[in-house]
Tab-separated table of C-alpha atoms in Angstrom:
chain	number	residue	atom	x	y	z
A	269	UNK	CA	14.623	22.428	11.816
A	270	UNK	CA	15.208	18.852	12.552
A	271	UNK	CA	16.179	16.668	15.910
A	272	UNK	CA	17.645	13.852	16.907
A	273	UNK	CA	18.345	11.987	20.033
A	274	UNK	CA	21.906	12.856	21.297
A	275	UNK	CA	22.083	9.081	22.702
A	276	UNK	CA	21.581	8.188	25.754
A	277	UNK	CA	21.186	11.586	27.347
A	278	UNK	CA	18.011	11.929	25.776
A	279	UNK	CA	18.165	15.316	24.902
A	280	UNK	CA	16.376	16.518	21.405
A	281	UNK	CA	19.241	18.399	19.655
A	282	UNK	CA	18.980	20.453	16.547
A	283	UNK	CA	20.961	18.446	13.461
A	284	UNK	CA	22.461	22.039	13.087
A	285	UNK	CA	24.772	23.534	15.957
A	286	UNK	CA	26.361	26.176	16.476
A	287	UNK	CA	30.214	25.696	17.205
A	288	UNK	CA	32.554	28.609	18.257
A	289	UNK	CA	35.823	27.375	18.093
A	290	UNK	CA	37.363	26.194	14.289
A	291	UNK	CA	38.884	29.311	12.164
A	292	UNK	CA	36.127	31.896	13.071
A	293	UNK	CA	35.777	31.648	16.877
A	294	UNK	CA	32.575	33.294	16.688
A	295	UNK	CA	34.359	36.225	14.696
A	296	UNK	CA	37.214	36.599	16.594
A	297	UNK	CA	39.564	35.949	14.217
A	298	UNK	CA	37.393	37.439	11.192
A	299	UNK	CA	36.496	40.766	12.919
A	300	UNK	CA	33.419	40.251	13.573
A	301	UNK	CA	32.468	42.061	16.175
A	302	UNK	CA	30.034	41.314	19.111
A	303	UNK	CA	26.530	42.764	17.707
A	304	UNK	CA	27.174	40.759	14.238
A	305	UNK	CA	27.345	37.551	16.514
A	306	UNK	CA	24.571	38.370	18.689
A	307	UNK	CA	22.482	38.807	15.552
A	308	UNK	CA	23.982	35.212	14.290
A	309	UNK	CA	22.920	33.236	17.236
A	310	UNK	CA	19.446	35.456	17.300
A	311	UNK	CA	19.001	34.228	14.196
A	312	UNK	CA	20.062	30.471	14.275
A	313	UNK	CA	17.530	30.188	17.487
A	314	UNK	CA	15.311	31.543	15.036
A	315	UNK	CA	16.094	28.814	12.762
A	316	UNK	CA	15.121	26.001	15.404
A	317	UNK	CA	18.554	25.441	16.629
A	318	UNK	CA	19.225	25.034	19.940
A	319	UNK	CA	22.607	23.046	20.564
A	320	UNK	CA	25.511	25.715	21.022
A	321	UNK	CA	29.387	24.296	21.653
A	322	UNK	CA	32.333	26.273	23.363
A	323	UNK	CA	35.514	25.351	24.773
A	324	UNK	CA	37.697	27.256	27.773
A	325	UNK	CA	40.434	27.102	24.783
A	326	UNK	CA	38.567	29.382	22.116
A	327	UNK	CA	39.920	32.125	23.146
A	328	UNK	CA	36.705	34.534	24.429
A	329	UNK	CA	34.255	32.373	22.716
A	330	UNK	CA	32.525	31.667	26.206
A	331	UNK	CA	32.601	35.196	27.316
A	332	UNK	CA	31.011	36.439	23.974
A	333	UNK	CA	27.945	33.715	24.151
A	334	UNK	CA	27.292	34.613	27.768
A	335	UNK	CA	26.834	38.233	27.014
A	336	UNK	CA	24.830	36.899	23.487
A	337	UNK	CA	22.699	34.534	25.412
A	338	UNK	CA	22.188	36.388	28.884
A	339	UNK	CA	18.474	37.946	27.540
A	340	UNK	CA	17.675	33.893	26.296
A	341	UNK	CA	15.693	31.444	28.482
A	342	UNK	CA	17.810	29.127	29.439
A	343	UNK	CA	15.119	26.197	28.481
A	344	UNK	CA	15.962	27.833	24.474
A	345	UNK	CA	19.044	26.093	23.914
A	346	UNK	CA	21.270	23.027	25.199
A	347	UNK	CA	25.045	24.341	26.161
A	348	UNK	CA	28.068	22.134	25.725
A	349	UNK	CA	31.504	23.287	26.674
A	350	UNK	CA	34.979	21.451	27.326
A	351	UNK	CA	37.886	21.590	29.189
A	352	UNK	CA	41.651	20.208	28.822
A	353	UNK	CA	42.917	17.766	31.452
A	354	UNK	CA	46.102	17.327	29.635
A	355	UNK	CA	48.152	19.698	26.971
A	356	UNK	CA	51.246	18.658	25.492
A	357	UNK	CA	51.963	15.933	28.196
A	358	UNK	CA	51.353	17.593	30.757
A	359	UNK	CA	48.084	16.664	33.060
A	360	UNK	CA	46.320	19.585	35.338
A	361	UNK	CA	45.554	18.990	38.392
A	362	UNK	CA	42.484	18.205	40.015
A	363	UNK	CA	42.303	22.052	41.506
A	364	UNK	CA	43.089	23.478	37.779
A	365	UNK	CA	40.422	21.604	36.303
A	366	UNK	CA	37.935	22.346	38.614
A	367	UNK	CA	38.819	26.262	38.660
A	368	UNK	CA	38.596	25.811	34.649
A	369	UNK	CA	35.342	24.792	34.767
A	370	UNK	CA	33.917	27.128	37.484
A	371	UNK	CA	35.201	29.906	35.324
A	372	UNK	CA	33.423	28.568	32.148
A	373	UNK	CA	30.192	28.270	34.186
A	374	UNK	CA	31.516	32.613	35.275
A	375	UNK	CA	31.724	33.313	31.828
A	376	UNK	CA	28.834	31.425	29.777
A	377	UNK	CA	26.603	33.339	33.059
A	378	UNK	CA	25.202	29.705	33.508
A	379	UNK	CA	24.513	27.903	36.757
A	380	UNK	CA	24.770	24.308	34.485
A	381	UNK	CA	26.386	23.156	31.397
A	382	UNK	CA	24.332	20.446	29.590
A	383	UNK	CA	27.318	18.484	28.301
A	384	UNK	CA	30.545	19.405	29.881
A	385	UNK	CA	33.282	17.867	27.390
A	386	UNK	CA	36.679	16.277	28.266
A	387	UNK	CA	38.534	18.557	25.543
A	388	UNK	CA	40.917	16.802	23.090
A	389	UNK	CA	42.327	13.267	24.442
A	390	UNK	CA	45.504	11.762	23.231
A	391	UNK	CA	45.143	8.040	22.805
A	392	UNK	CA	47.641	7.353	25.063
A	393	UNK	CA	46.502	9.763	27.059
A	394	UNK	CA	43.060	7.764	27.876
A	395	UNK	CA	43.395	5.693	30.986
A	396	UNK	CA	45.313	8.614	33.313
A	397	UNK	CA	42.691	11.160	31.789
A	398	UNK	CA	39.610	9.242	33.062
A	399	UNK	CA	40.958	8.256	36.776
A	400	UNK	CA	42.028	12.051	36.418
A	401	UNK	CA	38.256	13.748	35.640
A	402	UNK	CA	35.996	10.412	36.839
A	403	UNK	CA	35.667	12.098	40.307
A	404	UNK	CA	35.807	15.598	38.994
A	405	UNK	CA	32.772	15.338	36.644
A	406	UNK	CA	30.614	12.978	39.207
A	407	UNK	CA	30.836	15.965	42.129
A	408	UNK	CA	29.938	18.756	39.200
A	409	UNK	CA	27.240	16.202	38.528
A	410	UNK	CA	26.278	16.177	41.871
A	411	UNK	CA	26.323	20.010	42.306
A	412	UNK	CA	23.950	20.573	39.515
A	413	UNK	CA	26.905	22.234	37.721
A	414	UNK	CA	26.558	19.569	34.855
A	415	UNK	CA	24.002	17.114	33.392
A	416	UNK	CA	25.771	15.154	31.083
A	417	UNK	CA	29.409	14.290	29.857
A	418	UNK	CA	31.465	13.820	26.572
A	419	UNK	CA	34.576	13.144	25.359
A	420	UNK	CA	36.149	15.020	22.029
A	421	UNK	CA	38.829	13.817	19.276
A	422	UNK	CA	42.446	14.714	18.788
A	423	UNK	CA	41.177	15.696	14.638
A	424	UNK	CA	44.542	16.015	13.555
A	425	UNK	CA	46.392	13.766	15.437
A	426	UNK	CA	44.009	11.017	15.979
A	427	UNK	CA	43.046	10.364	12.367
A	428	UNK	CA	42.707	6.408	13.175
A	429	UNK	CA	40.118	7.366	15.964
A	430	UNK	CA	42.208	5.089	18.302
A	431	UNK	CA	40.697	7.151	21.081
A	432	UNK	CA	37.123	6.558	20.908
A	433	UNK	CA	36.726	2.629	21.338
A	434	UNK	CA	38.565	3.092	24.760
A	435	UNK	CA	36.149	5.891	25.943
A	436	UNK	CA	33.261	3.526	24.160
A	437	UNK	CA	34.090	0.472	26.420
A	438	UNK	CA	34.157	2.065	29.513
A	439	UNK	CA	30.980	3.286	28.929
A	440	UNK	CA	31.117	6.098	31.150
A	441	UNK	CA	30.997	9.264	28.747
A	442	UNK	CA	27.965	10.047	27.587
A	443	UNK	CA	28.525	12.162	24.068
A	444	UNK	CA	32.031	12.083	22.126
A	445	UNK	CA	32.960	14.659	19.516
A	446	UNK	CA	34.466	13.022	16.026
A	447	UNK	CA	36.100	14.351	13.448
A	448	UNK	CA	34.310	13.542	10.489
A	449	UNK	CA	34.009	15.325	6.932
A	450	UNK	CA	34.062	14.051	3.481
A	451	UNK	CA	37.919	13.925	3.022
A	452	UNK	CA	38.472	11.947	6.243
A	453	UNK	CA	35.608	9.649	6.314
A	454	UNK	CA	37.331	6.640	8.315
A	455	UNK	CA	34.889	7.378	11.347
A	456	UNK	CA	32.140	5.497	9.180
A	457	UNK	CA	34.552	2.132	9.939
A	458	UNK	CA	34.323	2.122	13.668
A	459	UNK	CA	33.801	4.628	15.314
A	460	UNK	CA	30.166	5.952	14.385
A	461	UNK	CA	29.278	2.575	14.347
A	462	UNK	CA	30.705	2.069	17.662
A	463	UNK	CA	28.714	5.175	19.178
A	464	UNK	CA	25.470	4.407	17.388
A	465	UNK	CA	26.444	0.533	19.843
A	466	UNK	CA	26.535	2.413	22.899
A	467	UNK	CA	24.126	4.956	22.787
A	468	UNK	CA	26.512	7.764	22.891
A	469	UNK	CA	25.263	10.565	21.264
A	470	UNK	CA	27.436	11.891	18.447
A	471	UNK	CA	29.037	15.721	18.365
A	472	UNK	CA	30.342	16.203	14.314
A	473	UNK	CA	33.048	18.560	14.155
A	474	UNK	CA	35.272	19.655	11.190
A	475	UNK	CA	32.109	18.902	8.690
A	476	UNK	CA	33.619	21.682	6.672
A	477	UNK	CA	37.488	22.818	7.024
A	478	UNK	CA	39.662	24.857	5.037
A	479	UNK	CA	39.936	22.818	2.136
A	480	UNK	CA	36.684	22.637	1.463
A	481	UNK	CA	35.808	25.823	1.725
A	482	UNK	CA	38.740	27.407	0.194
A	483	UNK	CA	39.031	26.024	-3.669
A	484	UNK	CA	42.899	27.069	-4.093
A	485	UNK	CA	43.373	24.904	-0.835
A	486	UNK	CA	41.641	21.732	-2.171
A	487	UNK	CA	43.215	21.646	-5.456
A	488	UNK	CA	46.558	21.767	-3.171
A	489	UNK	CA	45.335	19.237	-1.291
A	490	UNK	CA	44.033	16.757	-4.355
A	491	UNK	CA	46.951	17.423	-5.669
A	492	UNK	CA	49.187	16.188	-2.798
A	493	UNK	CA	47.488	13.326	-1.973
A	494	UNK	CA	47.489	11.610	-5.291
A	495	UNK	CA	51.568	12.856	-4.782
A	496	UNK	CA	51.963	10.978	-1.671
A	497	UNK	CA	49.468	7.959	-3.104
A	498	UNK	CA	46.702	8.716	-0.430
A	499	UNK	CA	43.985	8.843	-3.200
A	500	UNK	CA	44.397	6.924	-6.840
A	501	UNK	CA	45.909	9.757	-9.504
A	502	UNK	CA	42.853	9.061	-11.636
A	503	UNK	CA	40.584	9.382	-9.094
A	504	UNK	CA	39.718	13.040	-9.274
A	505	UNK	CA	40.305	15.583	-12.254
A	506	UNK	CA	43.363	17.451	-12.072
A	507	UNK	CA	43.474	21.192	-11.382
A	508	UNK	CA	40.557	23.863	-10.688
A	509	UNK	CA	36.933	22.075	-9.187
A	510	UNK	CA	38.267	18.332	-8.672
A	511	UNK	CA	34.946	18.198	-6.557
A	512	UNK	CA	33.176	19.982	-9.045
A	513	UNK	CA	31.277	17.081	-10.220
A	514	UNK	CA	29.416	17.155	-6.552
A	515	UNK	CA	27.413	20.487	-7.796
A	516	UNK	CA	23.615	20.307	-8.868
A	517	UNK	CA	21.060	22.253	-8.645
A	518	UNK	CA	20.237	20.597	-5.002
A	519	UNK	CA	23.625	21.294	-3.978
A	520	UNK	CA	24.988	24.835	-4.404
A	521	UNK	CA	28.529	24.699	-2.995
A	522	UNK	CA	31.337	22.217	-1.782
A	523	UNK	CA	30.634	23.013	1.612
A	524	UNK	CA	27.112	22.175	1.269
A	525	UNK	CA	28.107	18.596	-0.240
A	526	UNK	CA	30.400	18.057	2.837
A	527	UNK	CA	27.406	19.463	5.221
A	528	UNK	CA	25.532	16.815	3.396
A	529	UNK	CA	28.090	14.285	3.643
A	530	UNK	CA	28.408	14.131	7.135
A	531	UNK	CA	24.654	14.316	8.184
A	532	UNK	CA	23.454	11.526	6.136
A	533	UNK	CA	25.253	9.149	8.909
A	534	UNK	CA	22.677	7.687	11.140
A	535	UNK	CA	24.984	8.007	14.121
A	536	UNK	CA	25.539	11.597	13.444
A	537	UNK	CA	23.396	13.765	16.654
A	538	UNK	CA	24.286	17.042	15.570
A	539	UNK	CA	26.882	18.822	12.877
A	540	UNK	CA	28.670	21.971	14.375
A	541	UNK	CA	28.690	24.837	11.908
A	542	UNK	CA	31.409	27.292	12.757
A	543	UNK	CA	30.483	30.927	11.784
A	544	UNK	CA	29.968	34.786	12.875
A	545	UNK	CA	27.798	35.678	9.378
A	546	UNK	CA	24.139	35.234	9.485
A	547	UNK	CA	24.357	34.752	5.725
A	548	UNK	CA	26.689	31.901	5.970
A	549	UNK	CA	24.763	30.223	8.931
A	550	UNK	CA	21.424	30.437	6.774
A	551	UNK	CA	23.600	28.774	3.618
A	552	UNK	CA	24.850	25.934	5.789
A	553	UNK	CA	21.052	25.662	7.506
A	554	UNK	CA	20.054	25.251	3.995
A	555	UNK	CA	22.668	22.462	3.140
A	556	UNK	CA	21.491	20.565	6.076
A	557	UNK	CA	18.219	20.319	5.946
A	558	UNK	CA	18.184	20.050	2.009
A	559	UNK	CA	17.693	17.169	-0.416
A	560	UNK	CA	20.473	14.903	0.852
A	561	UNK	CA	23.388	13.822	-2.110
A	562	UNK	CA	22.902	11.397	-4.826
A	563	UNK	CA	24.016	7.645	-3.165
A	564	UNK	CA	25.834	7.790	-6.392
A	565	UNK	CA	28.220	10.993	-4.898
A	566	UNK	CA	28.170	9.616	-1.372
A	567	UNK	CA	28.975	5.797	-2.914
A	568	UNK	CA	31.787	7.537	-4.950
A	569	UNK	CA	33.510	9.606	-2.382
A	570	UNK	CA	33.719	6.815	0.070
A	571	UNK	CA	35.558	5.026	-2.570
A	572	UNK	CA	37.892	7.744	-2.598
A	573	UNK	CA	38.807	9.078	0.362
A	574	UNK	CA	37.581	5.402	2.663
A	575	UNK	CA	40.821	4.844	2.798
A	576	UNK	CA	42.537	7.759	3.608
A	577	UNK	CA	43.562	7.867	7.349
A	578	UNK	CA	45.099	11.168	8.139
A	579	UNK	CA	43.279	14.300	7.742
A	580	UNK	CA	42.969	16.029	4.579
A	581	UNK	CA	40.663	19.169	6.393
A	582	UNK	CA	43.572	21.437	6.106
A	583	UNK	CA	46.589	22.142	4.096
A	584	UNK	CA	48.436	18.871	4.043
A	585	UNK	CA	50.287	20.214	0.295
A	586	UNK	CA	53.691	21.861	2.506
């Protein structure tokens, strides 16, 4: 395994984490059931990596890695979780937000969270949201209850990352969480570059969503972005594999080029992988730590997909 600083807090995180929200949900929504996960995380500590995300939101995602990590030192792995202060305009209150995390400490059977996350933030959303969790976060600082804190992305409705550079110049969050794959690679502009700035350690989700993974899906999506003029028509081959060209013997898969992808950026901490199946965690461990891509693929997708500032992770094609 490899590690890398996750900024300022100086903590030596795996490049490969383990995420438990995305489609999966640490099988939730694949049937997995609670053995096959306990064997996956088994297995990725196994592997050397010890950064594990959750969220009060994915469903029983906390409950399942308490029960999964109970038998693990504690010193084995770094824990980051998040809460919402704010869902579909509404704010919580002080007394909500507190409960939520006091129950995510209940469930994950922890007495601290590493990095406790502010889940989610709406750009316009950023001013009330800090004056809202500023003196929540420094009293579970105080209690011991947390070490560190971050802020996460909007993905799909933040594709401009309009977020970050207000969370940046405040300076007062430690980590942030960006949405960054090969299809939405606008981060590289500002944002990473802002992070790498100010020390903040950087969280990579959606390295790998549903178009990328699923091959009917990113033909869709190809195909409705050179509709809608978000990529140039000639840009890609039309129908089955437009990402084809990406495969070598060094790189196996389309997810593996995006797993690639993302952790060639300097700024980049750690890359959550989102699965329940040992098999696909060992594929994606593989990816990562791999020959990187060509600079002739990397230089080539960039030219692509740079300018492409909404998110083409999922299906954009209805």
């Amino acid at each position: 395994m490899k590690y890398r600083k996750l900024g300022r807090t100086g903590l030596d995180v795996s490049v490969v984490g383990i995420g438990s929200g995305g489609p999966s949900k640490l099988g939730q929504n694949s049937g997995v059931e609670e053995e096959g996960v306990r064997r996956m995380v088994t297995r990725a500590l196994d592997l050397g990596i010890n950064f594990i995300d959750s969220a009060a939101a994915y469903g029983e995602s906390e409950t399942i890695l308490g029960t999964v990590l109970e038998e693990v030192p504690r010193d084995d792995y770094i824990l980051a979780t998040k809460f919402h202060a704010a869902q579909k305009g509404t704010f919580k209150s002080p007394e909500e937000i507190r409960a939520s995390v006091e129950r995510s400490l209940v469930r994950l059977k922890t007495d601290t969270i590493d990095v406790l996350q502010v889940h989610g933030i709406e750009p316009s959303d950023y001013g009330r949201t800090l004056s809202l969790v500023h003196p929540i976060l420094d009293k579970l600082k105080q209690e011991g209850k947390c070490r560190f804190t971050g802020v996460s992305e909007t993905y799909g409705r933040d594709a401009r990352h309009e977020m970050l550079p207000k969370a940046l110049a405040d300076g007062y969050f430690d980590t942030a969480m960006v949405g960054y794959n090969l299809l939405s690679p606008t981060a590289e502009r500002e944002a990473l570059p802002g992070c790498q700035e100010a020390n903040v350690g950087v969280i990579c989700m959606v390295a790998v969503r549903k178009a990328l993974s699923r091959p009917d899906l990113l033909v869709r999506n190809i195909a409705a972005a050179k509709d809608r003029g978000l990529i140039d028509p000639d840009a890609l081959p039309e129908g089955e594999g437009p990402l084809d060209w990406l495969l070598s013997e060094d790189v196996e898969s389309i997810p593996a080029a995006a797993y690639k992808y993302v952790t060639a950026h300097p700024a980049i901490s750690t890359v959550l992988t989102g699965t329940a199946n040992v098999d696909h965690l060992e594929a994606n461990v593989k990816a990562i730590l791999g020959p990187p891509l060509p600079e002739e693929a990397m230089v080539r997708l960039r030219s692509i997909f740079g300018d492409v500032w909404e998110p083409l992770g999922d299906d954009i094609s209805r």
